[in-house]
Short mmCIF file of C-alpha atoms in Angstrom, two decimals:
data_model
loop_
_atom_site.label_atom_id
_atom_site.label_comp_id
_atom_site.label_asym_id
_atom_site.label_seq_id
_atom_site.Cartn_x
_atom_site.Cartn_y
_atom_site.Cartn_z
CA MET A 1 -40.08 -5.34 -13.20
CA ASP A 2 -36.99 -7.55 -13.03
CA VAL A 3 -34.24 -5.71 -11.16
CA GLU A 4 -31.49 -7.18 -13.33
CA SER A 5 -33.16 -5.93 -16.49
CA CYS A 6 -32.61 -2.39 -15.18
CA ALA A 7 -28.88 -2.93 -14.58
CA PRO A 8 -26.38 -1.08 -16.80
CA LYS A 9 -25.61 -3.11 -19.91
CA SER A 10 -22.11 -1.76 -20.45
CA GLU A 11 -20.66 -2.00 -16.94
CA LEU A 12 -18.73 -4.75 -15.19
CA ARG A 13 -19.92 -6.05 -11.87
CA PRO A 14 -17.87 -4.96 -8.81
CA MET A 15 -14.55 -6.82 -8.43
CA PHE A 16 -12.62 -7.71 -5.30
CA CYS A 17 -9.27 -9.47 -5.03
CA GLU A 18 -7.11 -10.85 -2.24
CA VAL A 19 -3.54 -11.63 -3.33
CA GLY A 20 -1.59 -14.44 -1.66
CA PRO A 21 -4.29 -16.32 0.31
CA ILE A 22 -2.57 -19.70 -0.35
CA THR A 23 0.76 -19.53 1.44
CA ARG A 24 2.33 -22.71 0.06
CA SER A 25 1.97 -21.70 -3.58
CA ASP A 26 4.37 -19.51 -5.57
CA GLY A 27 1.52 -17.13 -6.29
CA SER A 28 -2.21 -17.07 -5.59
CA CYS A 29 -5.31 -14.92 -5.49
CA MET A 30 -8.99 -15.02 -4.64
CA LEU A 31 -11.05 -13.03 -7.13
CA SER A 32 -14.70 -12.07 -6.85
CA SER A 33 -16.63 -10.60 -9.75
CA GLY A 34 -20.15 -9.88 -8.64
CA ASP A 35 -21.40 -13.11 -7.04
CA THR A 36 -18.75 -15.23 -8.79
CA THR A 37 -15.72 -16.21 -6.71
CA VAL A 38 -12.71 -18.31 -7.70
CA VAL A 39 -9.39 -19.12 -6.05
CA CYS A 40 -6.27 -19.61 -8.18
CA ALA A 41 -2.83 -20.94 -7.19
CA VAL A 42 0.28 -20.99 -9.40
CA TYR A 43 3.26 -23.31 -8.91
CA GLY A 44 6.49 -22.97 -10.86
CA PRO A 45 8.33 -22.81 -13.08
CA GLY A 46 9.31 -26.11 -11.49
CA GLU A 47 9.73 -29.81 -12.02
CA VAL A 48 7.76 -31.33 -14.88
CA LYS A 49 6.58 -34.87 -15.54
CA PRO A 50 8.66 -36.60 -18.26
CA SER A 51 5.51 -37.16 -20.33
CA LYS A 52 4.81 -33.39 -20.44
CA GLU A 53 8.40 -32.15 -20.77
CA LEU A 54 9.10 -29.75 -23.66
CA ILE A 55 12.73 -29.14 -24.61
CA HIS A 56 12.14 -25.65 -26.04
CA LYS A 57 9.74 -24.10 -23.51
CA ALA A 58 7.89 -24.55 -20.25
CA CYS A 59 4.73 -26.62 -20.12
CA VAL A 60 1.65 -24.71 -18.96
CA ASP A 61 -0.78 -27.02 -17.18
CA VAL A 62 -4.19 -25.77 -16.00
CA VAL A 63 -6.39 -27.76 -13.62
CA TYR A 64 -9.92 -26.50 -12.99
CA ARG A 65 -12.12 -27.90 -10.22
CA SER A 66 -15.82 -27.13 -9.98
CA ARG A 67 -17.48 -26.52 -6.63
CA VAL A 68 -19.44 -29.79 -6.71
CA GLY A 69 -19.19 -33.06 -8.62
CA ASN A 70 -16.46 -34.62 -10.71
CA ALA A 71 -14.79 -32.99 -13.69
CA GLY A 72 -16.81 -33.23 -16.88
CA ILE A 73 -16.59 -32.19 -20.53
CA GLU A 74 -17.55 -28.57 -19.76
CA ASP A 75 -14.80 -28.36 -17.15
CA ARG A 76 -12.26 -29.63 -19.67
CA LYS A 77 -13.44 -27.04 -22.22
CA GLN A 78 -12.87 -24.31 -19.65
CA GLU A 79 -9.40 -25.68 -18.85
CA ILE A 80 -8.42 -25.60 -22.53
CA PHE A 81 -9.63 -22.01 -23.00
CA ILE A 82 -7.81 -20.80 -19.87
CA GLU A 83 -4.66 -22.73 -20.82
CA LYS A 84 -4.55 -21.31 -24.36
CA SER A 85 -5.13 -17.76 -23.09
CA CYS A 86 -2.40 -18.01 -20.45
CA SER A 87 0.12 -19.83 -22.65
CA SER A 88 0.16 -16.93 -25.09
CA ALA A 89 1.01 -14.50 -22.28
CA ILE A 90 3.70 -16.50 -20.43
CA LEU A 91 7.32 -16.24 -21.62
CA SER A 92 7.66 -20.01 -21.52
CA VAL A 93 10.83 -20.05 -23.67
CA LEU A 94 12.79 -18.68 -20.71
CA HIS A 95 12.21 -21.87 -18.72
CA PRO A 96 12.50 -24.95 -20.98
CA ARG A 97 11.90 -28.40 -19.49
CA THR A 98 9.87 -27.01 -16.62
CA ALA A 99 6.18 -26.70 -15.79
CA VAL A 100 3.95 -23.84 -14.72
CA THR A 101 0.96 -25.39 -12.99
CA VAL A 102 -2.25 -23.42 -12.46
CA ASN A 103 -4.89 -24.76 -10.08
CA ILE A 104 -8.29 -23.06 -10.13
CA GLN A 105 -11.06 -23.78 -7.65
CA GLU A 106 -14.60 -22.53 -8.18
CA MET A 107 -16.07 -21.20 -4.96
CA HIS A 108 -19.35 -19.81 -6.31
CA ASN A 109 -20.70 -19.35 -9.81
CA GLY A 110 -22.82 -16.25 -10.21
CA GLY A 111 -22.14 -15.88 -13.96
CA GLY A 112 -19.05 -15.10 -16.02
CA LEU A 113 -17.12 -17.96 -14.45
CA VAL A 114 -14.58 -18.54 -17.24
CA ALA A 115 -13.71 -14.84 -17.46
CA ALA A 116 -13.18 -14.73 -13.70
CA CYS A 117 -10.90 -17.79 -13.92
CA VAL A 118 -8.73 -16.21 -16.64
CA ASN A 119 -8.45 -12.91 -14.76
CA ALA A 120 -7.67 -14.69 -11.48
CA THR A 121 -4.95 -16.69 -13.24
CA CYS A 122 -3.34 -13.50 -14.56
CA LEU A 123 -3.22 -12.01 -11.06
CA ALA A 124 -1.83 -15.25 -9.59
CA LEU A 125 0.88 -15.34 -12.28
CA LEU A 126 1.80 -11.76 -11.38
CA ASP A 127 1.96 -12.69 -7.71
CA ALA A 128 4.22 -15.65 -8.55
CA GLY A 129 6.56 -13.47 -10.61
CA VAL A 130 6.21 -15.64 -13.71
CA PRO A 131 7.72 -13.79 -16.74
CA MET A 132 4.97 -12.60 -19.09
CA ARG A 133 4.85 -10.92 -22.49
CA PHE A 134 1.73 -9.00 -21.50
CA LEU A 135 -1.20 -9.12 -19.12
CA ILE A 136 -4.52 -10.64 -20.15
CA ALA A 137 -8.11 -9.70 -19.35
CA CYS A 138 -11.12 -11.82 -20.24
CA ILE A 139 -14.58 -10.31 -20.77
CA HIS A 140 -17.83 -12.25 -20.98
CA CYS A 141 -20.87 -10.88 -22.79
CA VAL A 142 -24.14 -12.04 -24.28
CA VAL A 143 -26.05 -10.83 -27.34
CA LEU A 144 -29.79 -11.28 -26.90
CA ALA A 145 -32.21 -12.04 -29.72
CA ASP A 146 -33.31 -8.38 -29.86
CA GLY A 147 -29.68 -7.31 -30.43
CA THR A 148 -29.01 -6.07 -26.86
CA VAL A 149 -25.39 -6.58 -25.81
CA THR A 150 -24.87 -7.22 -22.09
CA LEU A 151 -21.40 -7.19 -20.55
CA ASP A 152 -20.48 -9.48 -17.64
CA PRO A 153 -23.93 -11.09 -17.34
CA SER A 154 -25.11 -12.74 -14.15
CA LEU A 155 -26.09 -16.40 -14.08
CA LYS A 156 -29.74 -15.40 -14.39
CA GLN A 157 -29.02 -13.25 -17.44
CA GLN A 158 -27.01 -16.08 -19.03
CA ALA A 159 -29.90 -18.50 -18.53
CA LYS A 160 -32.29 -15.99 -20.08
CA ALA A 161 -30.02 -15.66 -23.13
CA ARG A 162 -29.83 -19.45 -23.60
CA GLN A 163 -33.63 -19.64 -23.70
CA GLN A 164 -33.85 -17.24 -26.63
CA ASN A 165 -33.40 -18.30 -30.22
CA GLY A 166 -30.90 -16.10 -32.02
CA SER A 167 -28.91 -15.20 -28.91
CA ALA A 168 -25.18 -15.76 -28.41
CA THR A 169 -22.64 -16.01 -25.60
CA LEU A 170 -19.16 -14.59 -26.25
CA LEU A 171 -15.82 -14.64 -24.46
CA PHE A 172 -12.94 -12.35 -25.44
CA THR A 173 -9.42 -12.32 -24.00
CA PHE A 174 -7.41 -9.13 -24.61
CA GLU A 175 -3.71 -8.45 -24.17
CA SER A 176 -2.53 -5.31 -22.40
CA ARG A 177 -0.14 -3.86 -24.99
CA THR A 178 -2.35 -3.24 -28.02
CA ARG A 179 -5.70 -4.40 -26.59
CA ALA A 180 -5.87 -7.03 -29.34
CA VAL A 181 -8.03 -10.15 -28.99
CA ILE A 182 -5.77 -13.16 -28.38
CA SER A 183 -8.50 -15.76 -27.81
CA SER A 184 -12.25 -15.94 -28.14
CA HIS A 185 -15.12 -18.37 -27.82
CA THR A 186 -18.65 -18.03 -29.18
CA GLU A 187 -21.78 -20.10 -28.63
CA GLY A 188 -24.85 -19.28 -30.69
CA LYS A 189 -25.47 -17.03 -33.67
CA VAL A 190 -24.41 -13.39 -33.92
CA THR A 191 -24.23 -10.98 -36.84
CA GLN A 192 -20.97 -9.33 -37.88
CA VAL A 193 -22.27 -5.93 -36.78
CA LYS A 194 -23.24 -7.16 -33.31
CA LEU A 195 -19.99 -9.08 -33.00
CA GLN A 196 -18.01 -5.91 -33.65
CA GLU A 197 -20.19 -3.99 -31.19
CA ALA A 198 -19.53 -6.66 -28.54
CA VAL A 199 -15.77 -6.55 -29.20
CA THR A 200 -15.73 -2.76 -28.84
CA MET A 201 -17.66 -2.86 -25.57
CA ALA A 202 -15.52 -5.69 -24.23
CA GLN A 203 -12.33 -3.86 -25.19
CA SER A 204 -13.42 -0.85 -23.16
CA ALA A 205 -14.26 -3.12 -20.23
CA ALA A 206 -10.83 -4.79 -20.49
CA ASP A 207 -9.22 -1.38 -19.86
CA LYS A 208 -11.03 -1.30 -16.51
CA VAL A 209 -9.79 -4.80 -15.68
CA PHE A 210 -6.19 -3.80 -16.42
CA SER A 211 -6.63 -0.74 -14.19
CA PHE A 212 -7.95 -3.06 -11.48
CA TYR A 213 -4.80 -5.21 -11.83
CA ARG A 214 -2.60 -2.16 -11.29
CA LEU A 215 -4.57 -1.20 -8.20
CA VAL A 216 -4.34 -4.72 -6.74
CA ILE A 217 -0.59 -5.08 -7.34
CA ALA A 218 0.15 -1.55 -6.06
CA ARG A 219 -1.80 -2.32 -2.89
CA LYS A 220 0.13 -5.59 -2.45
CA PHE A 221 3.54 -3.90 -2.64
CA SER A 222 2.48 -0.99 -0.45
CA LYS A 223 1.60 -3.51 2.28
CA GLU A 224 4.92 -5.31 1.86
CA LEU A 225 6.83 -2.04 2.24
#
């Protein structure tokens, strides 16, 4: 029997975070979620290129780099999703005509890469002290053809879902105040009932991510004291 098929379907994989590994950035973190590891560095608010300058708010610029190869269409799609999720959380109106630059480097993709990138960005923004309306937590899940909803799937589970007709891959980003969905992305077909079930499960998982943030930041300040 496949070991992964016996894994809990409603639990997140173990998470680990190191805050501040990149010393020359304003804020940074290395986040591992299961076998997936990403490093995120935040710079700013600071100087902005004239072509990207906005007179009423700060420009949020996200650059994602995969572990191997040059940037492609999929990488750009991930950048846009991360950028939209983060822009809604950052109080950019406090720093007009500046830029907040987010650099994300994939170290290893073991599944749930985009969710790990969004969560790493939130922690790096906290480390940088960038003003935010709320925190954000991104949850990845898949709905298989038989209706099974799996949270935080591994790369192997994602590949299995893609091979099935009638399956779907979903990403939800929640905000910390009301736990509302602020951004989402869906690939494949899913019924309204299963979509709502996935949202409910992801919302519960987001609470655990927010608790993890509190633990990470509390540990950071306890070390500084």
